[in-house]
Structures are given as structure tokens and as C-alpha cells.
mmCIF file of C-alpha atoms in Angstrom:
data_model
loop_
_atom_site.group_PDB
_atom_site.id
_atom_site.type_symbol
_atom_site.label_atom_id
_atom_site.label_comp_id
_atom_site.label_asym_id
_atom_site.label_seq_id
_atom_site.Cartn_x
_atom_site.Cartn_y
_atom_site.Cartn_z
ATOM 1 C CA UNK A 60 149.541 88.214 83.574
ATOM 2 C CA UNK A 61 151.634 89.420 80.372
ATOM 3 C CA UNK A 62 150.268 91.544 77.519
ATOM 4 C CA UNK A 63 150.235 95.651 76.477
ATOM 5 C CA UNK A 64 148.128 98.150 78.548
ATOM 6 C CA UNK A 65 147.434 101.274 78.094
ATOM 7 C CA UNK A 66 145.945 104.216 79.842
ATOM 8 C CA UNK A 67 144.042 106.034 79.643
ATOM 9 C CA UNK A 68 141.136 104.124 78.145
ATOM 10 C CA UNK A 69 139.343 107.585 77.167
ATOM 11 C CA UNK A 70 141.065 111.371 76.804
ATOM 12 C CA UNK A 71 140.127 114.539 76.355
ATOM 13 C CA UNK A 72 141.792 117.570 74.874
ATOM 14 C CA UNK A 73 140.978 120.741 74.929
ATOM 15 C CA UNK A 74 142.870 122.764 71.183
ATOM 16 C CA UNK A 75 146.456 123.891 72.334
ATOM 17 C CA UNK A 76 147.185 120.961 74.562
ATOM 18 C CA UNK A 77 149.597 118.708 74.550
ATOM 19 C CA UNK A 78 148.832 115.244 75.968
ATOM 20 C CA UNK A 79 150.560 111.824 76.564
ATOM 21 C CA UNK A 80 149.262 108.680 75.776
ATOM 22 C CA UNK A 81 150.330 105.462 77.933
ATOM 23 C CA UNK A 82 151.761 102.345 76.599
ATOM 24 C CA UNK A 83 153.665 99.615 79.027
ATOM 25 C CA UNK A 84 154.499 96.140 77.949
ATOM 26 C CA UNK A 85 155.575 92.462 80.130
ATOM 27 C CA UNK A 86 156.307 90.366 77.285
ATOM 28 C CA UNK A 87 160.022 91.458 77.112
ATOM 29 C CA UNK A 88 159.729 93.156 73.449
ATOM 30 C CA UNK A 89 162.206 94.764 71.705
ATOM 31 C CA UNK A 90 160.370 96.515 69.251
ATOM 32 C CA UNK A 91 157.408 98.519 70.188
ATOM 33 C CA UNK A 92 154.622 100.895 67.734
ATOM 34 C CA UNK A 93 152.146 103.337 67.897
ATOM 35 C CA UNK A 94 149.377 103.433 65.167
ATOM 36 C CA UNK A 95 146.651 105.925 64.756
ATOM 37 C CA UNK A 96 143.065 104.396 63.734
ATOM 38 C CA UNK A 97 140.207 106.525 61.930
ATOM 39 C CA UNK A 98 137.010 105.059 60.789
ATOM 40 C CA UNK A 99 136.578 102.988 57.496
ATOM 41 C CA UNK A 100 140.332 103.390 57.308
ATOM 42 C CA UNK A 101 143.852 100.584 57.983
ATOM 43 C CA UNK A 102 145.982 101.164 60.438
ATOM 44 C CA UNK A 103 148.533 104.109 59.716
ATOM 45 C CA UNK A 104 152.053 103.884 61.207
ATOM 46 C CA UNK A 105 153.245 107.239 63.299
ATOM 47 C CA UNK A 106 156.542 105.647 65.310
ATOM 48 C CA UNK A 107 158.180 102.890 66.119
ATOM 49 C CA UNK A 108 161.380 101.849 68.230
ATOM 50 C CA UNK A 109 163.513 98.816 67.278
ATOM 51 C CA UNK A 110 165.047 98.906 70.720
ATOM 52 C CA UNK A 111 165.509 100.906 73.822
ATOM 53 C CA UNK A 112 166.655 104.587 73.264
ATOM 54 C CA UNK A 113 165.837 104.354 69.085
ATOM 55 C CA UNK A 114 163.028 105.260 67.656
ATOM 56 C CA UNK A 115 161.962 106.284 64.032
ATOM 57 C CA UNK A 116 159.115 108.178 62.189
ATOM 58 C CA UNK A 117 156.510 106.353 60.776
ATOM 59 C CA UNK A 118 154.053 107.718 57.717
ATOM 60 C CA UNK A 119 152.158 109.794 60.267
ATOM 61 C CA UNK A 120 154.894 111.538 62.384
ATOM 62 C CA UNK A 121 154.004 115.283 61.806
ATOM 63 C CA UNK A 122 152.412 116.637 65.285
ATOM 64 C CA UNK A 123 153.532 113.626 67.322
ATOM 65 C CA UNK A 124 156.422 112.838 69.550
ATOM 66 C CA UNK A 125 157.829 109.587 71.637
ATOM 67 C CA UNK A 126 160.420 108.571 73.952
ATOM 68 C CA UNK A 127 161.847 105.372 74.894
ATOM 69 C CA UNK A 128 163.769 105.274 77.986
ATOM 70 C CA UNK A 129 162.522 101.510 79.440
ATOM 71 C CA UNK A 130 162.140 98.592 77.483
ATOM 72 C CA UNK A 131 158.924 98.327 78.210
ATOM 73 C CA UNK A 132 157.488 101.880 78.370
ATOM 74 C CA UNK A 133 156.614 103.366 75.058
ATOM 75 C CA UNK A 134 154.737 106.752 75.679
ATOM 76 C CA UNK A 135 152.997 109.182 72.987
ATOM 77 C CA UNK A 136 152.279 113.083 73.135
ATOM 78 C CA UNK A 137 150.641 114.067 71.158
ATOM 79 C CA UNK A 138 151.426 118.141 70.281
ATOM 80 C CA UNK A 139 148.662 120.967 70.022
ATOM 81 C CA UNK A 140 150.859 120.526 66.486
ATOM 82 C CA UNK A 141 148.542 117.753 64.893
ATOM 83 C CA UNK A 142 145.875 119.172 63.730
ATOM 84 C CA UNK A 143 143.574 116.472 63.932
ATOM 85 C CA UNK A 144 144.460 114.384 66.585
ATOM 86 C CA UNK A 145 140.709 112.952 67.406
ATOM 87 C CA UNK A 146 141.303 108.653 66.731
ATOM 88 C CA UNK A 147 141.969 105.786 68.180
ATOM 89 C CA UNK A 148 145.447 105.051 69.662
ATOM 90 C CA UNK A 149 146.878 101.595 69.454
ATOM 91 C CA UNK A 150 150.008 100.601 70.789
ATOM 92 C CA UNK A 151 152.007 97.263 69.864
ATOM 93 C CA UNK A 152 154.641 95.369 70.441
ATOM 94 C CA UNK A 153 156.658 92.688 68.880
ATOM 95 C CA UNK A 154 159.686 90.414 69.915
ATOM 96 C CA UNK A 155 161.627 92.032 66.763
ATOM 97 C CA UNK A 156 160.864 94.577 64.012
ATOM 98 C CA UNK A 157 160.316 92.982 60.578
ATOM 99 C CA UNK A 158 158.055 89.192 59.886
ATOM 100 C CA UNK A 159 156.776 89.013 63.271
ATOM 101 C CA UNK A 160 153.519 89.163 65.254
ATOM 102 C CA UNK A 161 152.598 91.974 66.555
ATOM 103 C CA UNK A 162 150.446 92.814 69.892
ATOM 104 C CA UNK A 163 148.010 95.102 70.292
ATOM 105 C CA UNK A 164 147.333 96.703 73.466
ATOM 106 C CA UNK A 165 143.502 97.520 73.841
ATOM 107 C CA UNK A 166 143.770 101.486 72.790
ATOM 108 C CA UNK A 167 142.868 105.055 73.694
ATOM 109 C CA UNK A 168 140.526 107.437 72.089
ATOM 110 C CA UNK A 169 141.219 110.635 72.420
ATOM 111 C CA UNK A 170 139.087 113.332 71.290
ATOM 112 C CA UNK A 171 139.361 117.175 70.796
ATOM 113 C CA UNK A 172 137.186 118.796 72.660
ATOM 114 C CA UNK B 126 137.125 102.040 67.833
ATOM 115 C CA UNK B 127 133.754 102.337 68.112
ATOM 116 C CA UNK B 128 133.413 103.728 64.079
ATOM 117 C CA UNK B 129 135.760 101.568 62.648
ATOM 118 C CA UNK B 130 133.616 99.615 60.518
ATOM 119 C CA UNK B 131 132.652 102.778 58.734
ATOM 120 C CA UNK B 132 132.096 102.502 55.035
ATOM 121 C CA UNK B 133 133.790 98.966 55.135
ATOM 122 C CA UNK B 134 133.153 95.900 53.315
ATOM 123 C CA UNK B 135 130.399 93.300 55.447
ATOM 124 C CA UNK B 136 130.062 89.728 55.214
ATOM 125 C CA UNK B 137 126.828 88.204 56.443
ATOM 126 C CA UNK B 138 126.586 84.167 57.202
ATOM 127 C CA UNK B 139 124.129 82.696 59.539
ATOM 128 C CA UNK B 140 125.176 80.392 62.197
ATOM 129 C CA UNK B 141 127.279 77.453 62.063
ATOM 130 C CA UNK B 142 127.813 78.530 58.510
ATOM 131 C CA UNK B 143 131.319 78.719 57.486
ATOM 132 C CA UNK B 144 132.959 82.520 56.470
ATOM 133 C CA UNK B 145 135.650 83.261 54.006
ATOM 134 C CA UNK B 146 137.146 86.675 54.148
ATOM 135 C CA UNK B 147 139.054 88.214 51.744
ATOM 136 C CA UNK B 148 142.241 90.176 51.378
ATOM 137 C CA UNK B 149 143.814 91.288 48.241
ATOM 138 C CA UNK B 150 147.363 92.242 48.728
ATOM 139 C CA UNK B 151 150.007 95.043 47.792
ATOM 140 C CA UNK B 152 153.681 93.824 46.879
ATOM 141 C CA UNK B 153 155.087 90.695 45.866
ATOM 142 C CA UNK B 154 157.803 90.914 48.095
ATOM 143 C CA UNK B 155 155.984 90.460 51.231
ATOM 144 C CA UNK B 156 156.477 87.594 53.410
ATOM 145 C CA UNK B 157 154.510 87.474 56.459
ATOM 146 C CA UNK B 158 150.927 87.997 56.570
ATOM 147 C CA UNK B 159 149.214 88.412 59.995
ATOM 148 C CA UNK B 160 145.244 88.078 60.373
ATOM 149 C CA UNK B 161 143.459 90.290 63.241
ATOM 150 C CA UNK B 162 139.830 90.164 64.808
ATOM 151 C CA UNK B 163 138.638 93.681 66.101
ATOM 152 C CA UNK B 164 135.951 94.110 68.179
ATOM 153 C CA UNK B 165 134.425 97.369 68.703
ATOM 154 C CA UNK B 166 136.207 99.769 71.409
ATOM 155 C CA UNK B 167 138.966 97.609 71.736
ATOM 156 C CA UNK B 168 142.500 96.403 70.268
ATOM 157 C CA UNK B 169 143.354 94.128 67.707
ATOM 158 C CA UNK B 170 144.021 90.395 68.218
ATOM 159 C CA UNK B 171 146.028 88.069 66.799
ATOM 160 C CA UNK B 172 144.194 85.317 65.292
ATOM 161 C CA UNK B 173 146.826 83.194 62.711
ATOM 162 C CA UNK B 174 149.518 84.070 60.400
ATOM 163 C CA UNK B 175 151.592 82.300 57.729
ATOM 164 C CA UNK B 176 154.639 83.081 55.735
ATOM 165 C CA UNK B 177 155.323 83.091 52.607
ATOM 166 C CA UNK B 178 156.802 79.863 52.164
ATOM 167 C CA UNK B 179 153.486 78.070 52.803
ATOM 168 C CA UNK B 180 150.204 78.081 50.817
ATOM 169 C CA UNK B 181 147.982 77.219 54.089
ATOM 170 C CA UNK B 182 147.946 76.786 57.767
ATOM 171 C CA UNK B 183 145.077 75.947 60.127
ATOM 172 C CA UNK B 184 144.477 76.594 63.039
ATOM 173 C CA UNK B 185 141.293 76.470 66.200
ATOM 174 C CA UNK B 186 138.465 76.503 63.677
ATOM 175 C CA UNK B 187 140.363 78.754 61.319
ATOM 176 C CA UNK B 188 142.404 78.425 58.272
ATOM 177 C CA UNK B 189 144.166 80.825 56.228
ATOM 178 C CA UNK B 190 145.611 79.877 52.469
ATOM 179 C CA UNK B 191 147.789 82.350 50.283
ATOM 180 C CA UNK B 192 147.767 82.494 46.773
ATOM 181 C CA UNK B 193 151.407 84.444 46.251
ATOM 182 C CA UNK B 194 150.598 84.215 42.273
ATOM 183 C CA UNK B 195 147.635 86.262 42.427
ATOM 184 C CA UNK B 196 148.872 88.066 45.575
ATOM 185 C CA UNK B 197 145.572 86.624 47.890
ATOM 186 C CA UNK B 198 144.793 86.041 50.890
ATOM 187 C CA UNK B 199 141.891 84.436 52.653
ATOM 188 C CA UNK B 200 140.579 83.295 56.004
ATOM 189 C CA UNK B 201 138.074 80.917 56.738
ATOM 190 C CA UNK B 202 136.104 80.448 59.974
ATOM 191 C CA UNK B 203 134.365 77.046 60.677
ATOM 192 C CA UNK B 204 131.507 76.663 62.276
ATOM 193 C CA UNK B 205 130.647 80.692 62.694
ATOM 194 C CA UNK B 206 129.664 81.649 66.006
ATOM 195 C CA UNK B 207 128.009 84.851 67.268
ATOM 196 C CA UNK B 208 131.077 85.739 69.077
ATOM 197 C CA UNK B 209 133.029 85.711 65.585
ATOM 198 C CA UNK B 210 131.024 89.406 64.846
ATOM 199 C CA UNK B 211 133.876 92.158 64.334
ATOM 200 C CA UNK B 212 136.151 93.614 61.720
ATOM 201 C CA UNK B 213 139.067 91.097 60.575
ATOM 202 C CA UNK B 214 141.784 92.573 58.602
ATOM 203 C CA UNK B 215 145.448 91.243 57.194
ATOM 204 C CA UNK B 216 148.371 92.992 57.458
ATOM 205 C CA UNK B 217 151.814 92.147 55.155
ATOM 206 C CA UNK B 218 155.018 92.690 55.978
ATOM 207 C CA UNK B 219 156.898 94.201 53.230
ATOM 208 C CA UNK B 220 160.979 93.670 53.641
ATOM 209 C CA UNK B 221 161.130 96.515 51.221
ATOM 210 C CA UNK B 222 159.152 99.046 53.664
ATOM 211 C CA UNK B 223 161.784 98.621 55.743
ATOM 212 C CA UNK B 224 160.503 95.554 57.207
ATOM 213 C CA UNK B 225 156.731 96.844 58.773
ATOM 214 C CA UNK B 226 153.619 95.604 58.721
ATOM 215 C CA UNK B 227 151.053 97.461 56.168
ATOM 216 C CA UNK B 228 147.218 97.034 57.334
ATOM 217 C CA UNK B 229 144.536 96.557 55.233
ATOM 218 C CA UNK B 230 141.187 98.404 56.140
ATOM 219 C CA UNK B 231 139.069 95.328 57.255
ATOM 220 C CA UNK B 232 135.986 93.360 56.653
ATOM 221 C CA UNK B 233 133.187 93.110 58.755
ATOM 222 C CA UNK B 234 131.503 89.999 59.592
ATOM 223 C CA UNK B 235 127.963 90.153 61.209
ATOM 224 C CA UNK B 236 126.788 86.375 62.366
ATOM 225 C CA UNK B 237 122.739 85.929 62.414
ATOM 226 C CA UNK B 238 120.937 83.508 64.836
#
């Protein structure tokens, strides 16, 4: 069964924290993202990776950090940095960076307690 | 996530009505435009796309044309079903942004029985 997950589905954070948002992906992607969604609002870009052991700041970097190590791992912390980390998390992926679909995994919210 | 239709545009058609949602987009220079279908509390999918070479393409029950003069783009659902209630939104790739996709903020469409 291919596709994105991510865990976990719900997260809490108490201010100060650091925490680290899951994203794994089967479908044998290069290129991997992480968005952050807020209400009434598009999509806003905070990294991306082209390939394994790149990645590159999107608009929204400030507070966040990523790794990749495994093609298909693309994790998220999230730094007691950002100052208003409480959204919803979506992770994609897509065969190659530029004109192509992209696949959304089915997100975390995380919220500051 | 749950608020994401916040403050956003909503289109109301009864069942078995057809829908037409609109997107007005940024920068000539785009060529790829991607269509998505959010539910609430969960992750975008994919439901067509077409590049900029083409005017229209059709696929189950949908259709999406692209008017590159007046930088438009539309999708329209036959046949509307209950299950067709979320936000849709288009996102553009713009070569120029260094080849990633920019997301507009959505439409919601609520179906009536």
C-alpha cells in the first residue's frame, strides 16, 4: 500500500519545547516538502529537499529545522524558536522538484499548549 | 485542518447540479497547475492537473480549462455529489520561483440535498 504517512496525527507542546514531526514516504520520491497550514490562508512553503542529504529553506524557515538522511524519511522539529508554531503540518512528496504532482500525506496539528 | 475554510470564499449548488470553481492566477510564466480537494482534518488530494500547453483536460466527472491570456483557471464538477463538500484550491508552478508550487487559499463547496 504506497502513499505519505505521518505521525503523529495530533501533538502537543508545551512553550520551550522542541518537537519532531514524522513524515515517511513508499512511492520512491526524490523530492520531498513540508508546508505549514493556518486557517483562511494557502499553503506556505518552510523546506524542501530535491534529493537525499539536500535540503533548502522555504518562505517559512525561521524556527524550523529538517534532516534528510533516507530517501524516504523527511522529519520536522520544530524549535521552541518559532514563535507560533500552532497549524497544521503537511508533508509531500513528488517524483521531482519543479511541474510535477505533488502528494500530500494526511497531516499533523500541533498545538501550543 | 479543521479551520481551514476560515474566512474563505463558498460555493453552494444543490445536487446533481454542476460546480465551477474559480482560480485567478499569479505569473505568466507558470506552467503546471495542480487542482486539490481538502476535506476537513485531513491532507490534500490530487484531483487533475494540466500544463500549460493545453487549454482543457477532463477527467472522472471533472474538467479543468485554462485561460493563459487572462491568467484563469477553473474546475468543473459534473453531477455534484454530497461527497464533493470540502475546500478545492490550485496551485501553479512558477519556473521562476525556482520551480515550486504556489497555493492558492481555496474555495469551499457545500453540496445541499
Amino acid at each position: 500500500d504506497g502513499g505519505i504517512t505521518q505521525s503523529p496525527k495530533y501533538l502537543f507542546r508545551k512553550e520551550g519545547q522542541n518537537v519532531t514531526l514524522s513524515c515517511e514516504q513508499n512511492l520512491n520520491h526524490d523530492a520531498m516538502y513540508w508546508y505549514r497550514q493556518d486557517p483562511g490562508q494557502g499553503l506556505r512553503l518552510i523546506y524542501y529537499s530535491q534529493i537525499v542529504n539536500d535540503f533548502q529553506k522555504g518562505d517559512i524557515a525561521e524556527g524550523y529545522s529538517v534532516s534528510r538522511e533516507k530517501k524516504e524519511s523527511f522529519p520536522l522539529t520544530v524549535t521552541s524558536a518559532q514563535k507560533n508554531p500552532t497549524a497544521f503540518y503537511l508533508c509531500a512528496s513528488s517524483t521531482y522538484l519543479g511541474a510535477d504532482t505533488q502528494y500530500f500525506g494526511p497531516g499533523t496539528r500541533l498545538t501550543v499548549l | 485542518g479543521e479551520n481551514v475554510g476560515l474566512h474563505l470564499p463558498t460555493l453552494s449548488v444543490q445536487e446533481g447540479d454542476n460546480s465551477i470553481i474559480n482560480c485567478a492566477y499569479s505569473n505568466s510564466a507558470s506552467d503546471y497547475f495542480i487542482w486539490y480537494k481538502q476535506e476537513s482534518g485531513k491532507g490534500p488530494q490530487f484531483i487533475i492537473d494540466i500544463r500549460s500547453n493545453m487549454d482543457k483536460r477532463q477527467g472522472q466527472r471533472v474538467t479543468v480549462l485554462l485561460n493563459k491570456t487572462v491568467k484563469h483557471l477553473s474546475l468543473q464538477i459534473a453531477a455534484t455529489q454530497p461527497g464533493d463538500s470540502a475546500v478545492y484550491f490550485c496551485a501553479e508552478n512558477i519556473s521562476e520561483y525556482g520551480n515550486k508550487l504556489v497555493f492558492g487559499a481555496g474555495t469551499i463547496l457545500r453540496v445541499k440535498s
